[in-house]
Tab-separated table of C-alpha atoms in Angstrom:
chain	number	residue	atom	x	y	z
T	1	MET	CA	-50.775	60.054	-4.048
T	2	ASP	CA	-54.076	58.704	-2.804
T	3	ALA	CA	-55.011	58.593	0.895
T	4	LEU	CA	-54.532	55.061	1.291
T	5	THR	CA	-50.784	55.310	0.148
T	6	ARG	CA	-50.287	58.398	2.288
T	7	ILE	CA	-51.530	56.717	5.528
T	8	LEU	CA	-49.769	53.271	4.748
T	9	GLN	CA	-46.593	55.165	4.426
T	10	ALA	CA	-47.210	57.152	7.453
T	11	ALA	CA	-48.299	53.957	9.185
T	12	CYS	CA	-44.735	52.574	8.787
T	13	GLY	CA	-43.240	54.810	11.293
T	14	ASP	CA	-44.575	55.009	14.967
T	15	ASP	CA	-47.578	57.058	13.957
T	16	HIS	CA	-50.285	55.498	16.082
T	17	PHE	CA	-52.701	57.868	14.572
T	18	ALA	CA	-51.884	56.885	10.951
T	19	SER	CA	-52.609	53.089	12.151
T	20	GLU	CA	-56.211	54.314	13.359
T	21	GLU	CA	-56.872	56.035	10.389
T	22	LEU	CA	-55.875	53.167	7.962
T	23	LEU	CA	-58.567	50.654	9.234
T	24	PRO	CA	-61.524	52.700	8.068
T	25	LEU	CA	-60.059	53.067	4.503
T	26	VAL	CA	-59.201	49.449	3.923
T	27	TYR	CA	-62.021	47.690	6.185
T	28	ASP	CA	-64.922	47.677	3.573
T	29	GLU	CA	-62.471	46.065	0.983
T	30	LEU	CA	-61.046	43.379	3.455
T	31	ARG	CA	-64.831	42.563	4.412
T	32	HIS	CA	-65.690	42.146	0.942
T	33	LEU	CA	-62.424	39.744	0.258
T	34	ALA	CA	-63.081	38.080	3.446
T	35	ALA	CA	-66.851	37.460	2.534
T	36	ALA	CA	-65.649	36.167	-1.106
T	37	ARG	CA	-63.158	33.727	0.748
T	38	MET	CA	-65.893	32.569	3.289
T	39	ALA	CA	-68.419	31.927	0.671
T	40	GLU	CA	-66.564	28.912	-0.301
T	41	GLU	CA	-66.387	27.206	3.347
T	42	ALA	CA	-68.970	24.967	4.606
T	43	PRO	CA	-72.362	26.356	5.673
T	44	ASN	CA	-71.734	25.344	9.185
T	45	GLN	CA	-68.641	27.484	9.567
T	46	THR	CA	-68.088	29.461	12.552
T	47	LEU	CA	-65.964	32.071	11.604
T	48	GLN	CA	-67.600	35.210	10.093
T	49	PRO	CA	-66.106	37.282	7.238
T	50	THR	CA	-66.215	40.177	9.685
T	51	ALA	CA	-64.114	37.983	12.487
T	52	LEU	CA	-61.864	37.175	9.693
T	53	VAL	CA	-61.091	40.703	8.883
T	54	HIS	CA	-60.690	41.563	12.505
T	55	GLU	CA	-58.465	38.661	13.181
T	56	ALA	CA	-56.187	39.363	10.109
T	57	TRP	CA	-56.288	43.129	10.852
T	58	LEU	CA	-54.887	42.290	14.358
T	59	ARG	CA	-52.013	40.217	12.878
T	60	ILE	CA	-51.003	42.558	10.345
T	61	ALA	CA	-51.442	45.805	12.593
T	62	GLY	CA	-50.224	43.952	15.669
T	63	GLU	CA	-46.760	43.062	14.150
T	64	GLY	CA	-44.550	46.291	15.086
T	65	GLY	CA	-42.212	47.585	12.638
T	66	LEU	CA	-43.727	46.571	9.511
T	67	LYS	CA	-43.554	48.661	6.298
T	68	TRP	CA	-46.106	49.119	3.564
T	69	ASN	CA	-44.599	49.698	0.206
T	70	GLY	CA	-47.892	50.384	-1.100
T	71	ARG	CA	-51.465	49.331	-1.335
T	72	GLY	CA	-50.479	46.002	-3.260
T	73	HIS	CA	-48.093	45.148	-0.369
T	74	PHE	CA	-50.629	45.851	2.122
T	75	PHE	CA	-53.272	43.598	0.491
T	76	GLY	CA	-50.809	40.940	-0.132
T	77	ALA	CA	-49.983	40.893	3.577
T	78	ALA	CA	-53.789	40.701	4.420
T	79	ALA	CA	-54.508	37.601	2.205
T	80	LEU	CA	-51.354	35.759	3.474
T	81	ALA	CA	-52.634	36.591	7.016
T	82	MET	CA	-55.910	35.431	5.887
T	83	ARG	CA	-54.625	32.202	4.592
T	84	ARG	CA	-52.706	31.384	7.832
T	85	ILE	CA	-55.788	31.868	10.112
T	86	LEU	CA	-57.823	29.562	7.884
T	87	VAL	CA	-55.121	27.030	7.882
T	88	ASP	CA	-54.823	27.144	11.510
T	89	ARG	CA	-58.513	26.857	12.165
T	90	ALA	CA	-58.628	23.822	9.669
T	91	ARG	CA	-55.484	22.111	11.495
T	92	GLY	CA	-57.276	22.891	14.811
T	93	LYS	CA	-60.683	21.328	13.658
T	94	ALA	CA	-58.500	18.290	12.104
T	95	SER	CA	-56.810	17.954	15.406
T	96	LEU	CA	-60.137	17.781	17.364
T	97	LYS	CA	-61.682	15.662	14.751
T	98	ARG	CA	-58.745	13.067	15.284
T	99	GLY	CA	-58.809	13.550	19.076
T	100	ARG	CA	-55.944	16.050	19.080
T	101	ASN	CA	-53.743	13.796	17.600
T	102	THR	CA	-52.823	15.854	14.819
T	103	GLU	CA	-52.161	13.426	11.386
T	104	LEU	CA	-50.567	14.970	8.254
T	105	LEU	CA	-53.109	15.052	5.531
T	106	ASP	CA	-52.394	12.236	3.167
T	107	ILE	CA	-52.878	13.364	-0.299
T	108	ASP	CA	-53.071	9.982	-1.391
T	109	ASP	CA	-56.306	9.429	0.434
T	110	VAL	CA	-57.808	12.764	-0.700
T	111	ILE	CA	-59.371	13.977	-4.322
T	112	LEU	CA	-59.486	17.749	-3.961
T	113	MET	CA	-63.112	18.060	-5.108
T	114	GLU	CA	-64.361	15.409	-2.609
T	115	ALA	CA	-62.742	16.702	0.376
T	116	PRO	CA	-64.340	18.509	3.149
T	117	PRO	CA	-63.847	22.457	2.997
T	118	ASP	CA	-61.304	22.003	6.127
T	119	GLU	CA	-59.204	19.279	4.565
T	120	ARG	CA	-59.348	21.272	1.353
T	121	VAL	CA	-57.700	24.245	2.867
T	122	LEU	CA	-54.806	22.079	4.366
T	123	LEU	CA	-54.574	20.449	1.067
T	124	ILE	CA	-54.103	23.463	-0.908
T	125	ASP	CA	-51.840	24.829	1.665
T	126	GLU	CA	-49.560	21.842	1.605
T	127	MET	CA	-49.204	21.964	-2.095
T	128	LEU	CA	-48.825	25.819	-1.902
T	129	GLN	CA	-45.795	25.435	0.427
T	130	ARG	CA	-44.190	23.069	-2.296
T	131	LEU	CA	-45.091	25.710	-5.033
T	132	GLU	CA	-43.625	28.277	-2.938
T	133	VAL	CA	-40.349	26.666	-3.260
T	134	GLU	CA	-40.290	25.900	-6.789
T	135	ASP	CA	-42.365	29.142	-7.962
T	136	PRO	CA	-43.037	32.031	-5.574
T	137	VAL	CA	-44.645	34.223	-8.006
T	138	SER	CA	-47.330	31.437	-8.820
T	139	ALA	CA	-47.594	30.804	-5.099
T	140	ARG	CA	-48.315	34.356	-4.234
T	141	VAL	CA	-51.081	34.522	-6.960
T	142	VAL	CA	-52.739	31.408	-5.387
T	143	THR	CA	-52.471	33.014	-2.244
T	144	LEU	CA	-54.092	36.222	-3.235
T	145	LYS	CA	-56.749	34.481	-5.328
T	146	PHE	CA	-57.597	31.325	-2.868
T	147	PHE	CA	-57.149	33.007	0.347
T	148	GLY	CA	-57.311	36.841	-0.411
T	149	GLY	CA	-60.304	36.285	-2.782
T	150	LEU	CA	-59.011	38.733	-5.187
T	151	THR	CA	-59.740	38.988	-8.828
T	152	ASN	CA	-57.393	38.856	-11.668
T	153	LYS	CA	-57.725	42.495	-11.858
T	154	GLU	CA	-57.221	43.099	-8.134
T	155	ILE	CA	-54.190	40.803	-8.543
T	156	ALA	CA	-52.712	42.658	-11.538
T	157	GLU	CA	-52.834	45.931	-9.379
T	158	VAL	CA	-51.268	44.192	-6.491
T	159	GLN	CA	-48.179	42.773	-8.366
T	160	GLY	CA	-48.220	45.614	-11.006
T	161	VAL	CA	-48.758	43.845	-13.873
T	162	THR	CA	-51.557	43.710	-16.946
T	163	GLU	CA	-54.608	41.922	-16.036
T	164	ARG	CA	-53.765	39.683	-19.058
T	165	THR	CA	-50.389	38.706	-17.429
T	166	ALA	CA	-52.290	38.148	-13.940
T	167	GLU	CA	-54.535	36.053	-15.817
T	168	ARG	CA	-51.915	33.998	-17.323
T	169	ARG	CA	-50.102	33.513	-14.066
T	170	TRP	CA	-53.259	32.349	-12.293
T	171	ALA	CA	-53.921	29.667	-14.986
T	172	TYR	CA	-50.403	28.378	-14.761
T	173	ALA	CA	-50.298	28.369	-10.975
T	174	ARG	CA	-53.839	26.540	-11.067
T	175	ALA	CA	-52.269	23.914	-13.127
T	176	SER	CA	-49.167	23.536	-11.323
T	177	LEU	CA	-51.026	22.888	-8.345
T	178	TYR	CA	-53.307	20.323	-9.964
T	179	GLU	CA	-50.246	18.779	-11.364
T	180	MET	CA	-48.962	18.321	-7.748
T	181	ILE	CA	-52.145	16.970	-6.514
T	182	ARG	CA	-52.543	14.454	-9.597
T	183	GLU	CA	-48.924	13.318	-9.049
T	184	ASP	CA	-49.526	12.606	-5.453
T	185	ALA	CA	-52.848	10.996	-5.813
T	186	PRO	CA	-53.178	7.096	-6.085
């Protein structure tokens, strides 16, 4: 059992020390994932990868009673926390841009590649919510890839499958999202 797995299991209980040991072990990897995700954002983005990691850490470590089934479960939760943070920020910016009168993003008026980064995040989140209902496994792959910045190899490790299976799942999930967006476009 590696040190990360041991500490993840210890952090499940009330062992505050184990929680403090966990961050140094995962910080560099979380920072790498956040940096990869933030590289896709607009250049004038005010959220830095370090801040994204810290906010995600506060969300996942601050929720008491969480039990980590291992490395994959932990990094999946971190990717989901990053997704929620980025979506919340994009919604906040959209709200400010429209005078605090939040409007739902109408996919009919937006083509994914032409959309600004914040609207792209909202569009993908909206389609991802639909995909979660239809195909939760594909939705998880998109969350890990798009919001978590994981590679196919890392997704395979997280999901306990071969890298080829992860590649097929990513291709299928990407095609499903594309089809959903295309169906909703004019």
